[in-house]
PDB file of C-alpha atoms in Angstrom:
ATOM      1  CA  UNK S  11       0.038   0.088   0.048  1.00 71.00           C
ATOM      2  CA  UNK S  12       2.880   2.116   0.781  1.00 72.00           C
ATOM      3  CA  UNK S  13       4.337   1.513  -2.613  1.00 74.00           C
ATOM      4  CA  UNK S  14       1.036   2.423  -4.324  1.00 76.00           C
ATOM      5  CA  UNK S  15       0.735   5.774  -2.401  1.00 80.00           C
ATOM      6  CA  UNK S  16       4.415   6.484  -3.355  1.00 79.00           C
ATOM      7  CA  UNK S  17       3.440   5.760  -6.994  1.00 83.00           C
ATOM      8  CA  UNK S  18       0.411   8.077  -6.917  1.00 82.00           C
ATOM      9  CA  UNK S  19       2.729  10.917  -5.502  1.00 81.00           C
ATOM     10  CA  UNK S  20       5.275  10.357  -7.978  1.00 83.00           C
ATOM     11  CA  UNK S  21       2.731  10.379 -11.018  1.00 83.00           C
ATOM     12  CA  UNK S  22       1.352  13.786  -9.496  1.00 83.00           C
ATOM     13  CA  UNK S  23       4.956  15.193  -9.254  1.00 83.00           C
ATOM     14  CA  UNK S  24       5.678  14.138 -12.996  1.00 84.00           C
ATOM     15  CA  UNK S  25       5.346  17.123 -15.027  1.00 84.00           C
ATOM     16  CA  UNK S  26       7.888  16.358 -17.864  1.00 83.00           C
ATOM     17  CA  UNK S  27       8.603  13.180 -19.575  1.00 84.00           C
ATOM     18  CA  UNK S  28      12.103  13.013 -18.098  1.00 86.00           C
ATOM     19  CA  UNK S  29      10.722  13.287 -14.641  1.00 87.00           C
ATOM     20  CA  UNK S  30       8.548  10.205 -15.562  1.00 88.00           C
ATOM     21  CA  UNK S  31      11.605   8.290 -16.168  1.00 89.00           C
ATOM     22  CA  UNK S  32      13.357   9.555 -12.985  1.00 90.00           C
ATOM     23  CA  UNK S  33      10.565   8.690 -10.875  1.00 87.00           C
ATOM     24  CA  UNK S  34       9.939   5.372 -12.472  1.00 88.00           C
ATOM     25  CA  UNK S  35      13.569   4.455 -11.780  1.00 89.00           C
ATOM     26  CA  UNK S  36      13.216   5.383  -8.166  1.00 86.00           C
ATOM     27  CA  UNK S  37      10.111   3.203  -8.015  1.00 86.00           C
ATOM     28  CA  UNK S  38      11.646   0.412  -9.566  1.00 87.00           C
ATOM     29  CA  UNK S  39      14.677   0.578  -7.080  1.00 87.00           C
ATOM     30  CA  UNK S  40      12.143   0.360  -4.344  1.00 83.00           C
ATOM     31  CA  UNK S  41      10.710  -2.762  -5.890  1.00 84.00           C
ATOM     32  CA  UNK S  42      13.875  -4.446  -6.332  1.00 85.00           C
ATOM     33  CA  UNK S  43      14.615  -3.854  -2.497  1.00 83.00           C
ATOM     34  CA  UNK S  44      11.289  -5.256  -1.546  1.00 79.00           C
ATOM     35  CA  UNK S  45      11.936  -8.130  -3.986  1.00 80.00           C
ATOM     36  CA  UNK S  46      15.075  -8.910  -2.230  1.00 80.00           C
ATOM     37  CA  UNK S  47      13.701  -8.692   1.385  1.00 79.00           C
ATOM     38  CA  UNK S  48      10.841 -11.050   0.511  1.00 75.00           C
ATOM     39  CA  UNK S  49      12.699 -13.399  -1.928  1.00 74.00           C
ATOM     40  CA  UNK S  50      11.857 -16.537   0.208  1.00 78.00           C
ATOM     41  CA  UNK S  51       8.084 -15.720   0.013  1.00 75.00           C
ATOM     42  CA  UNK S  52       6.693 -16.817  -3.405  1.00 76.00           C
ATOM     43  CA  UNK S  53       3.319 -14.982  -2.818  1.00 78.00           C
ATOM     44  CA  UNK S  54       5.012 -11.665  -2.253  1.00 77.00           C
ATOM     45  CA  UNK S  55       7.254 -12.128  -5.159  1.00 77.00           C
ATOM     46  CA  UNK S  56       4.283 -12.682  -7.429  1.00 80.00           C
ATOM     47  CA  UNK S  57       2.571  -9.661  -6.099  1.00 80.00           C
ATOM     48  CA  UNK S  58       5.763  -7.675  -6.717  1.00 80.00           C
ATOM     49  CA  UNK S  59       6.001  -8.789 -10.282  1.00 81.00           C
ATOM     50  CA  UNK S  60       2.325  -7.868 -10.892  1.00 84.00           C
ATOM     51  CA  UNK S  61       2.751  -4.538  -9.325  1.00 84.00           C
ATOM     52  CA  UNK S  62       6.075  -3.838 -11.427  1.00 86.00           C
ATOM     53  CA  UNK S  63       3.983  -4.280 -14.579  1.00 89.00           C
ATOM     54  CA  UNK S  64       1.214  -2.135 -13.189  1.00 88.00           C
ATOM     55  CA  UNK S  65       3.644   0.505 -12.169  1.00 87.00           C
ATOM     56  CA  UNK S  66       5.603   0.528 -15.526  1.00 90.00           C
ATOM     57  CA  UNK S  67       2.294   1.021 -17.448  1.00 91.00           C
ATOM     58  CA  UNK S  68       1.039   3.844 -15.232  1.00 90.00           C
ATOM     59  CA  UNK S  69       4.435   5.711 -15.825  1.00 89.00           C
ATOM     60  CA  UNK S  70       4.544   5.065 -19.484  1.00 92.00           C
ATOM     61  CA  UNK S  71       1.072   6.324 -19.907  1.00 91.00           C
ATOM     62  CA  UNK S  72       1.695   9.482 -17.930  1.00 90.00           C
ATOM     63  CA  UNK S  73       4.929  10.019 -20.114  1.00 91.00           C
ATOM     64  CA  UNK S  74       2.997   9.713 -23.252  1.00 93.00           C
ATOM     65  CA  UNK S  75       0.524  12.085 -22.180  1.00 91.00           C
ATOM     66  CA  UNK S  76       3.033  14.843 -21.315  1.00 90.00           C
ATOM     67  CA  UNK S  77       4.877  13.985 -24.610  1.00 91.00           C
ATOM     68  CA  UNK S  78       1.679  14.493 -26.618  1.00 93.00           C
ATOM     69  CA  UNK S  79       1.067  17.803 -24.487  1.00 92.00           C
ATOM     70  CA  UNK S  80       4.474  19.033 -25.403  1.00 91.00           C
ATOM     71  CA  UNK S  81       4.175  18.176 -29.143  1.00 92.00           C
ATOM     72  CA  UNK S  82       0.778  19.980 -29.267  1.00 94.00           C
ATOM     73  CA  UNK S  83       2.239  23.103 -27.584  1.00 93.00           C
ATOM     74  CA  UNK S  84       5.161  22.883 -29.871  1.00 94.00           C
ATOM     75  CA  UNK S  85       3.061  22.839 -32.902  1.00 94.00           C
ATOM     76  CA  UNK S  86       0.854  25.583 -31.742  1.00 95.00           C
ATOM     77  CA  UNK S  87       3.875  27.683 -31.204  1.00 94.00           C
ATOM     78  CA  UNK S  88       5.351  26.839 -34.600  1.00 95.00           C
ATOM     79  CA  UNK S  89       2.162  27.599 -36.435  1.00 95.00           C
ATOM     80  CA  UNK S  90       1.964  31.026 -34.518  1.00 95.00           C
ATOM     81  CA  UNK S  91       5.469  31.896 -35.413  1.00 95.00           C
ATOM     82  CA  UNK S  92       4.700  31.269 -39.122  1.00 94.00           C
ATOM     83  CA  UNK S  93       1.893  33.642 -39.071  1.00 95.00           C
ATOM     84  CA  UNK S  94       3.767  36.251 -37.360  1.00 95.00           C
ATOM     85  CA  UNK S  95       6.734  35.919 -39.752  1.00 95.00           C
ATOM     86  CA  UNK S  96       4.171  36.348 -42.560  1.00 94.00           C
ATOM     87  CA  UNK S  97       3.195  39.731 -41.188  1.00 94.00           C
ATOM     88  CA  UNK S  98       6.800  40.674 -40.420  1.00 94.00           C
ATOM     89  CA  UNK S  99       7.693  39.875 -44.105  1.00 93.00           C
ATOM     90  CA  UNK S 100       4.930  41.874 -45.359  1.00 93.00           C
ATOM     91  CA  UNK S 101       5.985  44.712 -43.321  1.00 93.00           C
ATOM     92  CA  UNK S 102       9.691  44.932 -44.047  1.00 92.00           C
ATOM     93  CA  UNK S 103       8.789  44.517 -47.628  1.00 88.00           C
ATOM     94  CA  UNK S 104       7.388  47.900 -47.647  1.00 88.00           C
ATOM     95  CA  UNK S 105      10.253  49.600 -45.943  1.00 89.00           C
ATOM     96  CA  UNK S 106      12.394  51.768 -48.028  1.00 86.00           C
ATOM     97  CA  UNK S 107      15.895  51.677 -46.482  1.00 89.00           C
ATOM     98  CA  UNK S 108      18.157  48.885 -45.178  1.00 90.00           C
ATOM     99  CA  UNK S 109      18.540  50.830 -41.815  1.00 92.00           C
ATOM    100  CA  UNK S 110      14.678  50.840 -41.533  1.00 92.00           C
ATOM    101  CA  UNK S 111      14.806  47.034 -42.116  1.00 92.00           C
ATOM    102  CA  UNK S 112      17.460  46.508 -39.415  1.00 92.00           C
ATOM    103  CA  UNK S 113      15.559  49.098 -37.056  1.00 93.00           C
ATOM    104  CA  UNK S 114      12.329  47.200 -37.403  1.00 92.00           C
ATOM    105  CA  UNK S 115      13.896  43.910 -36.860  1.00 91.00           C
ATOM    106  CA  UNK S 116      15.781  44.927 -33.961  1.00 91.00           C
ATOM    107  CA  UNK S 117      13.037  46.831 -32.000  1.00 89.00           C
ATOM    108  CA  UNK S 118       9.465  45.537 -33.073  1.00 91.00           C
ATOM    109  CA  UNK S 119       7.279  43.656 -30.610  1.00 94.00           C
ATOM    110  CA  UNK S 120       6.441  41.184 -33.176  1.00 94.00           C
ATOM    111  CA  UNK S 121       9.835  40.222 -33.938  1.00 94.00           C
ATOM    112  CA  UNK S 122      10.526  39.914 -30.201  1.00 95.00           C
ATOM    113  CA  UNK S 123       7.520  37.585 -29.915  1.00 95.00           C
ATOM    114  CA  UNK S 124       9.179  35.425 -32.564  1.00 95.00           C
ATOM    115  CA  UNK S 125      12.384  35.199 -30.588  1.00 95.00           C
ATOM    116  CA  UNK S 126      10.413  34.311 -27.508  1.00 96.00           C
ATOM    117  CA  UNK S 127       8.695  31.646 -29.444  1.00 95.00           C
ATOM    118  CA  UNK S 128      12.132  30.275 -30.552  1.00 95.00           C
ATOM    119  CA  UNK S 129      13.219  30.245 -26.840  1.00 95.00           C
ATOM    120  CA  UNK S 130      10.141  28.413 -25.880  1.00 94.00           C
ATOM    121  CA  UNK S 131      10.546  25.967 -28.487  1.00 94.00           C
ATOM    122  CA  UNK S 132      14.104  25.231 -27.268  1.00 93.00           C
ATOM    123  CA  UNK S 133      12.722  25.063 -23.825  1.00 90.00           C
ATOM    124  CA  UNK S 134      10.370  22.322 -24.780  1.00 89.00           C
ATOM    125  CA  UNK S 135      13.214  20.412 -26.473  1.00 87.00           C
ATOM    126  CA  UNK S 136      12.094  20.932 -29.998  1.00 89.00           C
ATOM    127  CA  UNK S 137      15.107  22.214 -31.566  1.00 91.00           C
ATOM    128  CA  UNK S 138      14.074  21.361 -35.153  1.00 94.00           C
ATOM    129  CA  UNK S 139      11.207  23.649 -35.106  1.00 94.00           C
ATOM    130  CA  UNK S 140      13.142  26.314 -32.990  1.00 94.00           C
ATOM    131  CA  UNK S 141      15.876  26.166 -35.688  1.00 95.00           C
ATOM    132  CA  UNK S 142      13.289  26.372 -38.572  1.00 95.00           C
ATOM    133  CA  UNK S 143      11.851  29.551 -37.016  1.00 95.00           C
ATOM    134  CA  UNK S 144      15.096  31.225 -36.494  1.00 95.00           C
ATOM    135  CA  UNK S 145      16.166  30.487 -40.060  1.00 96.00           C
ATOM    136  CA  UNK S 146      13.004  31.732 -41.257  1.00 95.00           C
ATOM    137  CA  UNK S 147      13.333  34.920 -39.527  1.00 94.00           C
ATOM    138  CA  UNK S 148      16.951  35.382 -40.852  1.00 95.00           C
ATOM    139  CA  UNK S 149      15.452  34.547 -44.417  1.00 95.00           C
ATOM    140  CA  UNK S 150      12.793  37.308 -44.037  1.00 94.00           C
ATOM    141  CA  UNK S 151      15.567  39.905 -43.287  1.00 93.00           C
ATOM    142  CA  UNK S 152      17.824  38.678 -46.036  1.00 94.00           C
ATOM    143  CA  UNK S 153      15.187  38.469 -48.494  1.00 94.00           C
ATOM    144  CA  UNK S 154      13.890  41.953 -47.508  1.00 92.00           C
ATOM    145  CA  UNK S 155      17.357  43.386 -47.932  1.00 92.00           C
ATOM    146  CA  UNK S 156      17.944  41.644 -51.312  1.00 92.00           C
ATOM    147  CA  UNK S 157      14.502  42.979 -52.696  1.00 89.00           C
ATOM    148  CA  UNK S 158      15.149  46.529 -51.764  1.00 88.00           C
ATOM    149  CA  UNK S 159      18.489  46.545 -53.149  1.00 87.00           C
ATOM    150  CA  UNK S 160      16.842  44.930 -56.431  1.00 81.00           C
ATOM    151  CA  UNK S 161      14.296  47.673 -56.442  1.00 79.00           C
ATOM    152  CA  UNK S 162      16.859  50.457 -56.001  1.00 80.00           C
ATOM    153  CA  UNK S 163      19.018  49.017 -58.631  1.00 78.00           C
ATOM    154  CA  UNK S 164      16.628  48.197 -61.304  1.00 78.00           C
ATOM    155  CA  UNK S 165      13.954  50.597 -61.029  1.00 75.00           C
ATOM    156  CA  UNK S 166      14.027  54.155 -62.198  1.00 74.00           C
ATOM    157  CA  UNK S 167      11.390  56.928 -61.865  1.00 68.00           C
ATOM    158  CA  UNK S 168       9.322  54.913 -59.365  1.00 64.00           C
ATOM    159  CA  UNK S 169       8.319  51.344 -60.032  1.00 68.00           C
ATOM    160  CA  UNK S 170       7.048  51.484 -63.636  1.00 75.00           C
ATOM    161  CA  UNK S 171      10.358  51.524 -65.625  1.00 80.00           C
ATOM    162  CA  UNK S 172      13.322  49.214 -65.075  1.00 81.00           C
ATOM    163  CA  UNK S 173      16.719  50.283 -66.381  1.00 77.00           C
ATOM    164  CA  UNK S 174      19.297  47.728 -67.584  1.00 78.00           C
ATOM    165  CA  UNK S 175      22.485  49.381 -68.713  1.00 77.00           C
ATOM    166  CA  UNK S 176      21.297  52.277 -71.039  1.00 80.00           C
ATOM    167  CA  UNK S 177      18.033  50.764 -71.780  1.00 83.00           C
ATOM    168  CA  UNK S 178      14.781  51.246 -70.186  1.00 80.00           C
ATOM    169  CA  UNK S 179      11.662  49.180 -70.144  1.00 81.00           C
ATOM    170  CA  UNK S 180       8.209  49.971 -68.888  1.00 81.00           C
ATOM    171  CA  UNK S 181       6.672  47.409 -66.552  1.00 79.00           C
ATOM    172  CA  UNK S 182       3.048  46.238 -66.347  1.00 79.00           C
ATOM    173  CA  UNK S 183       1.909  45.365 -62.800  1.00 76.00           C
ATOM    174  CA  UNK S 184      -1.691  44.309 -63.826  1.00 81.00           C
ATOM    175  CA  UNK S 185      -2.721  40.959 -62.897  1.00 83.00           C
ATOM    176  CA  UNK S 186      -3.234  38.311 -65.535  1.00 81.00           C
ATOM    177  CA  UNK S 187      -6.652  37.179 -66.317  1.00 79.00           C
TER     178      UNK S 187
END
């Protein structure tokens, strides 16, 4: 009964999959000690073996629940970061100077929120998604700077004339039907 109570308490304390493994190990050590003390009593050994399976299944179930919860949180954060990055990309695409782009990316709250999401994904242990969001944020900056340079180098007199060398070409920006 004491073992059952300690298992219930340990399961309540488990809030990460790693803690589940830790508390499972502690409980299994207790079971091994009990098994050693009552090795000469076959009835107790049988009960301990049954209890071991029951405890293992309880901890594994709890661990799977926690992993699923972490995966859902990670996916939600990743989708949220994607939406925010789309907004950031649209905003930096409208800026007219590289210093404005760098200033926006250095001080805007939306960009800071993306950085917070990267940190939270790393804390959850999902480094793949954290690296993906970090790379996408860097790509947004690089693409915005590249597009701004292209606009400044190619377009003349606004956005309706492209100049290549000494030749000028008018640009039609109407949507195709």
